[in-house]
XYZ file of C-alpha atoms in Angstrom:
424
model
C 25.659 -19.059 -5.315
C 27.675 -16.773 -3.088
C 26.151 -13.328 -2.629
C 28.127 -10.215 -3.657
C 28.499 -9.007 -0.074
C 30.172 -12.311 0.930
C 32.885 -12.285 -1.740
C 36.198 -13.418 -0.267
C 34.526 -15.191 2.681
C 34.329 -18.979 2.873
C 30.769 -20.025 3.606
C 29.682 -23.483 4.779
C 26.761 -24.621 2.655
C 24.318 -26.343 4.975
C 22.480 -27.962 2.087
C 25.629 -29.571 0.599
C 27.711 -31.137 3.437
C 31.282 -32.139 2.722
C 31.999 -35.760 1.794
C 33.018 -37.923 4.786
C 35.155 -40.201 2.595
C 37.233 -37.267 1.460
C 37.873 -36.237 5.056
C 38.938 -39.724 6.117
C 41.224 -40.109 3.106
C 42.920 -36.792 3.812
C 43.253 -37.582 7.543
C 44.909 -40.973 6.920
C 47.120 -39.550 4.180
C 48.212 -36.662 6.406
C 48.981 -39.058 9.282
C 51.031 -41.365 7.019
C 52.987 -38.459 5.577
C 53.867 -37.186 9.062
C 55.008 -40.665 10.205
C 57.070 -41.293 7.068
C 58.660 -37.857 7.354
C 59.500 -38.592 10.999
C 61.237 -41.884 10.084
C 63.116 -40.280 7.197
C 64.433 -37.463 9.384
C 65.072 -39.593 12.469
C 68.207 -39.240 14.526
C 69.646 -41.968 16.797
C 66.710 -44.293 16.224
C 64.273 -41.719 17.624
C 61.703 -41.024 14.846
C 59.041 -39.914 17.351
C 61.438 -37.474 19.149
C 60.881 -39.040 22.538
C 64.412 -38.219 23.628
C 64.160 -34.478 23.092
C 63.242 -31.727 20.692
C 59.818 -30.907 19.270
C 57.516 -33.948 18.756
C 56.820 -33.417 15.045
C 54.441 -36.421 14.688
C 51.875 -34.470 16.699
C 51.308 -32.272 13.607
C 49.208 -35.051 12.043
C 46.460 -35.159 14.709
C 46.683 -31.373 15.166
C 46.087 -30.588 11.476
C 43.445 -33.312 11.085
C 41.543 -31.987 14.123
C 41.711 -28.382 12.916
C 40.650 -29.369 9.412
C 37.871 -31.884 10.023
C 37.046 -31.977 13.723
C 37.253 -33.989 16.908
C 36.727 -37.522 15.521
C 39.270 -37.149 12.729
C 41.906 -35.707 15.058
C 41.281 -38.411 17.653
C 41.608 -41.225 15.074
C 44.796 -39.640 13.722
C 46.233 -39.568 17.263
C 45.333 -43.244 17.790
C 47.120 -44.129 14.522
C 50.224 -42.267 15.699
C 50.161 -44.101 19.031
C 49.582 -47.463 17.312
C 52.595 -46.934 15.040
C 54.595 -45.825 18.092
C 53.717 -49.035 19.913
C 54.695 -51.166 16.894
C 57.939 -49.216 16.461
C 58.866 -49.799 20.138
C 58.118 -53.507 19.878
C 60.217 -53.816 16.676
C 62.939 -51.648 18.244
C 62.628 -48.997 15.542
C 62.113 -46.531 18.349
C 64.522 -46.451 21.256
C 62.476 -46.366 24.472
C 62.577 -48.178 27.839
C 58.769 -48.508 27.755
C 55.645 -47.045 26.278
C 55.720 -43.218 26.869
C 52.310 -42.719 28.495
C 52.743 -38.996 29.162
C 53.774 -38.363 25.537
C 50.764 -40.393 24.299
C 48.355 -38.506 26.528
C 49.758 -35.187 25.268
C 49.237 -36.182 21.625
C 45.647 -37.274 22.317
C 44.867 -34.075 24.264
C 46.265 -31.877 21.476
C 44.145 -33.727 18.908
C 41.019 -33.507 21.093
C 41.412 -29.782 21.840
C 42.061 -28.928 18.194
C 39.113 -31.066 17.029
C 36.697 -29.658 19.610
C 37.723 -26.114 18.700
C 37.028 -26.826 15.050
C 33.671 -28.509 15.805
C 32.561 -25.575 17.964
C 33.261 -23.037 15.243
C 31.805 -25.383 12.625
C 28.517 -25.564 14.521
C 28.496 -21.805 14.876
C 29.182 -21.321 11.176
C 26.500 -23.890 10.392
C 23.899 -21.927 12.376
C 25.013 -18.630 10.847
C 24.847 -20.066 7.346
C 21.351 -21.407 8.011
C 20.226 -18.002 9.291
C 21.927 -16.316 6.351
C 20.223 -18.583 3.801
C 16.838 -17.926 5.421
C 17.394 -14.177 5.290
C 18.706 -14.399 1.723
C 15.552 -16.214 0.645
C 13.371 -13.653 2.397
C 15.374 -10.830 0.802
C 14.938 -12.324 -2.650
C 11.220 -12.763 -2.015
C 10.959 -9.182 -0.761
C 12.902 -7.924 -3.789
C 10.572 -9.705 -6.201
C 7.486 -8.394 -4.401
C 8.972 -4.911 -4.305
C 9.648 -4.930 -8.029
C 6.114 -6.155 -8.729
C 4.677 -3.533 -6.381
C 6.754 -0.765 -7.955
C 5.667 -1.796 -11.441
C 2.053 -1.935 -10.315
C 2.392 1.436 -8.574
C 3.933 3.036 -11.674
C 1.091 1.770 -13.833
C -1.445 2.929 -11.267
C 0.164 6.371 -11.149
C 0.010 6.644 -14.919
C -3.613 5.554 -14.963
C -4.608 7.935 -12.188
C -2.605 10.788 -13.701
C -4.266 10.307 -17.065
C -7.751 10.008 -15.605
C -7.730 13.462 -13.976
C -9.463 12.464 -10.754
C -9.895 15.971 -9.395
C -13.268 16.589 -7.772
C -13.207 20.350 -8.334
C -12.259 19.998 -11.995
C -14.754 17.160 -12.350
C -17.638 19.351 -11.151
C -16.532 22.172 -13.453
C -16.355 19.853 -16.470
C -19.679 18.308 -15.461
C -21.395 21.679 -15.531
C -19.935 22.517 -18.918
C -20.866 19.081 -20.296
C -24.466 19.298 -19.070
C -24.772 23.041 -19.549
C -27.127 22.894 -22.533
C -29.271 20.052 -21.109
C -32.240 20.625 -18.818
C -34.268 17.966 -17.017
C -33.791 14.323 -16.066
C -34.346 12.809 -19.487
C -32.823 9.646 -20.911
C -30.531 11.761 -23.086
C -29.302 13.853 -20.136
C -28.816 10.797 -17.907
C -26.880 9.073 -20.697
C -24.599 12.114 -20.852
C -24.259 11.987 -17.079
C -23.326 8.296 -16.904
C -20.826 8.683 -19.744
C -19.170 11.555 -17.899
C -19.115 9.663 -14.579
C -17.741 6.561 -16.307
C -14.864 8.610 -17.705
C -13.937 10.115 -14.340
C -14.715 7.086 -12.172
C -13.305 4.439 -14.533
C -16.583 2.551 -14.868
C -16.654 -0.180 -17.505
C -20.148 -1.610 -17.000
C -22.932 0.324 -15.295
C -26.487 1.526 -15.767
C -29.087 3.913 -14.379
C -32.394 2.256 -13.502
C -35.601 4.128 -12.794
C -37.636 3.979 -9.579
C -41.404 3.515 -9.488
C -43.384 3.683 -6.224
C -40.193 3.517 -4.141
C -39.140 0.300 -5.881
C -36.576 -0.400 -8.571
C -38.220 -0.739 -11.955
C -35.934 -3.046 -13.914
C -37.907 -2.339 -17.077
C -36.883 1.351 -17.033
C -33.249 1.393 -18.133
C -32.611 5.132 -18.383
C -28.906 5.004 -19.286
C -26.207 2.408 -19.737
C -22.445 2.163 -20.244
C -20.560 -0.939 -21.375
C -22.090 -4.331 -22.158
C -25.704 -5.086 -21.287
C -26.382 -6.955 -18.077
C -29.509 -7.953 -16.193
C -30.663 -6.160 -13.055
C -31.852 -8.131 -10.032
C -34.047 -6.083 -7.710
C -33.195 -8.528 -4.883
C -29.484 -7.813 -5.075
C -28.327 -7.037 -1.479
C -26.224 -4.057 -2.585
C -29.182 -2.551 -4.450
C -31.617 -3.190 -1.600
C -29.271 -1.672 0.994
C -28.688 1.440 -1.118
C -32.437 1.889 -1.710
C -33.206 1.547 2.005
C -30.431 3.870 3.210
C -30.493 6.353 0.322
C -26.680 6.405 0.357
C -23.768 4.941 -1.558
C -23.309 1.215 -0.861
C -20.447 -0.994 -2.056
C -20.232 -4.766 -2.004
C -17.854 -4.687 0.972
C -20.501 -2.862 3.038
C -23.006 -5.733 3.004
C -22.765 -8.875 5.115
C -20.494 -11.695 4.007
C -23.375 -14.076 3.282
C -25.180 -11.476 1.208
C -21.997 -10.568 -0.684
C -21.809 -14.137 -2.004
C -25.168 -13.770 -3.776
C -24.807 -10.389 -5.457
C -23.609 -9.281 -8.873
C -23.190 -5.544 -8.285
C -20.039 -3.851 -7.051
C -21.769 -0.650 -5.940
C -25.087 1.183 -6.030
C -25.350 4.988 -6.016
C -28.748 6.678 -5.472
C -29.416 9.393 -8.064
C -30.593 11.931 -5.462
C -31.061 15.690 -5.750
C -30.391 18.224 -3.009
C -33.939 17.878 -1.649
C -33.317 14.199 -0.853
C -35.607 12.805 -3.531
C -34.265 9.621 -5.196
C -35.033 9.684 -8.931
C -33.119 6.599 -10.045
C -30.270 4.298 -9.071
C -26.809 4.036 -10.615
C -25.743 0.378 -10.534
C -22.074 -0.487 -11.071
C -21.440 -3.971 -12.437
C -17.766 -3.768 -13.420
C -14.779 -1.461 -12.945
C -10.971 -1.855 -12.812
C -9.593 -3.246 -9.577
C -7.476 -0.145 -8.808
C -10.580 2.055 -9.172
C -12.620 0.070 -6.663
C -11.631 2.038 -3.593
C -13.436 4.380 -1.251
C -12.212 7.711 -2.610
C -13.144 6.852 -6.181
C -16.594 5.621 -5.158
C -17.155 8.865 -3.240
C -16.044 10.793 -6.327
C -18.665 8.957 -8.399
C -21.401 9.633 -5.829
C -20.570 13.357 -5.601
C -20.447 13.785 -9.391
C -23.786 12.008 -9.795
C -25.376 14.183 -7.111
C -24.065 17.434 -8.607
C -25.104 16.283 -12.062
C -28.676 15.638 -10.927
C -28.868 19.020 -9.219
C -27.523 20.723 -12.334
C -30.097 18.989 -14.521
C -32.930 19.888 -12.152
C -31.984 23.373 -10.945
C -29.297 24.563 -13.348
C -31.778 26.539 -15.432
C -33.640 28.103 -12.510
C -34.717 31.650 -13.348
C -33.737 33.055 -9.965
C -30.120 33.219 -8.801
C -31.409 32.816 -5.238
C -33.111 29.550 -6.184
C -29.905 28.235 -7.696
C -27.993 29.372 -4.603
C -30.416 27.625 -2.242
C -30.291 24.405 -4.281
C -26.488 24.533 -4.334
C -26.434 25.142 -0.582
C -28.536 22.052 0.056
C -26.214 19.989 -2.133
C -23.082 21.304 -0.410
C -24.614 20.652 2.994
C -25.439 17.052 2.026
C -21.897 16.612 0.678
C -20.536 17.770 4.021
C -22.820 15.471 6.021
C -22.267 12.379 3.840
C -18.697 12.796 2.554
C -17.165 15.426 4.937
C -16.400 17.811 2.072
C -15.497 21.339 3.159
C -17.421 24.403 2.026
C -17.685 28.011 3.192
C -20.141 30.866 2.756
C -19.303 34.545 2.578
C -21.856 37.257 3.375
C -21.104 40.788 2.185
C -23.118 43.798 3.354
C -22.746 47.552 3.510
C -23.826 50.691 1.666
C -25.960 50.005 -1.420
C -23.517 51.573 -3.851
C -20.554 49.668 -2.412
C -22.433 46.345 -2.375
C -23.631 46.817 -5.965
C -20.108 47.648 -7.147
C -18.670 44.617 -5.344
C -21.373 42.372 -6.837
C -20.549 43.428 -10.402
C -16.836 42.808 -9.873
C -17.181 39.511 -7.992
C -19.718 38.033 -10.395
C -17.113 37.909 -13.140
C -14.169 36.866 -10.931
C -15.458 33.934 -8.895
C -14.617 30.354 -9.855
C -16.854 28.267 -12.064
C -18.060 26.060 -9.202
C -18.750 29.003 -6.860
C -22.283 30.417 -6.598
C -23.147 34.060 -5.982
C -26.497 35.737 -5.446
C -27.875 39.029 -4.174
C -30.723 39.261 -1.683
C -32.442 41.912 0.405
C -32.054 42.230 4.168
C -34.114 45.046 5.692
C -34.268 46.705 2.288
C -30.471 46.649 2.045
C -28.696 44.565 -0.607
C -26.674 41.597 0.665
C -24.311 39.398 -1.344
C -24.011 35.679 -0.598
C -21.095 33.717 -2.034
C -20.791 29.965 -1.591
C -17.406 28.318 -2.177
C -17.737 24.510 -2.387
C -14.734 22.263 -1.669
C -13.013 25.186 0.071
C -11.913 25.372 3.694
C -12.058 28.516 5.823
C -8.287 29.009 5.451
C -8.503 28.793 1.658
C -11.426 31.254 1.676
C -9.406 33.727 3.748
C -6.586 33.464 1.234
C -9.072 34.156 -1.569
C -10.408 37.180 0.361
C -6.868 38.562 0.681
C -6.417 38.351 -3.088
C -9.742 40.137 -3.560
C -9.024 42.702 -0.866
C -9.495 45.599 -3.275
C -13.057 44.534 -4.010
C -13.977 43.707 -0.413
C -12.392 46.751 1.185
C -15.601 48.844 1.282
C -18.020 46.107 2.402
C -18.452 44.142 5.606
C -17.520 40.454 5.326
C -18.883 37.560 7.365
C -17.208 34.185 6.846
C -19.141 31.038 7.795
C -18.283 27.355 7.503
C -20.950 25.047 6.144
C -21.362 23.386 9.549
C -21.688 26.711 11.397
C -24.586 28.300 9.528
C -28.242 27.632 10.302
C -29.859 26.093 7.185
C -33.058 28.047 7.855
C -31.105 31.258 7.430
C -30.391 30.318 3.814
C -33.824 28.838 3.127
C -35.469 32.094 4.188
C -33.527 34.300 1.791
C -35.576 36.818 -0.150
C -34.807 37.728 -3.732
C -34.268 41.244 -4.922
């Protein structure tokens, strides 16, 4: 089928060559017509115009060569010369002898016309072959593009509906686990249900740890269909040894052929203690990618910290626990965080504390400590770069105008400075 951009252009189809019998029939018919026309219009017994004028019989080889190529034109010329020889012998053509120069001219015209046609035919043949190859590749690319676009649209809809925002996820996690305290089976079930909703898990479970080993008899929480846990699974063993998130593509190829788990996430608090292990058995293909697995690991870690330290009586204790979690998030997942230290006159610091306590974001943590018997405010802003913190400080310029501000990135501050904070 001719493509739209080639409408009006004759294309040689390399897969369907023209019939040779048709070419020979047309060549012979054209030659006969030219000879008959020459005899009908002859003058003074000179049908081949040897005595003068234009040699009209040469049109047969010329047209045959231009139409079908060298061989057809050459054969047509030989037929003309054969008829000429017969006509001279039968005295139908007046001539003292065979006109060699005229015969050579007819043959040369036929050969030149045929070679010209063959040259352009070969060129068109190569172009058509290249065109058909590119047309096939274009059709293949178009089909793949349409499939990719459809897949991308569905993926966009799925991702848009899932709300995969880490900041919003942590906020919703705190509100979901707000009334729960402690790492109980009920709280861990709430946690895995929340993580499954955000991370698109379809089959997963939380297994307890006893004496630094997985205890397959302690199934603390589960989502989806039941499945058996193998404590020799390479993904599980690697995650338990490293204390970090491990996916099936992180283990060796030989080990990957003998495992059933897609990923293993240690249920670790900010002190580094591993309380259990989240084992992922099944999840949608589009969700099995690095960013989503990191999202799951961060949500699990923040959930464990909230269950362990969320009800701490001291705001400083909650701040220190949150600092350890943010620092681990930065070391393991390169998540930004900043700290803001506010100091100054007691009255100004106390007024700023009352205003900021009600205006900070849900995931931010604020506490007040004493430094040389002077009140100091510490504000930690997780998932916030230094530039974003400066923008926040400009919006809160009215509150911060009378206090001294010190802005620190999470990688710039000495952890011992936070661990040594004193409460009021």
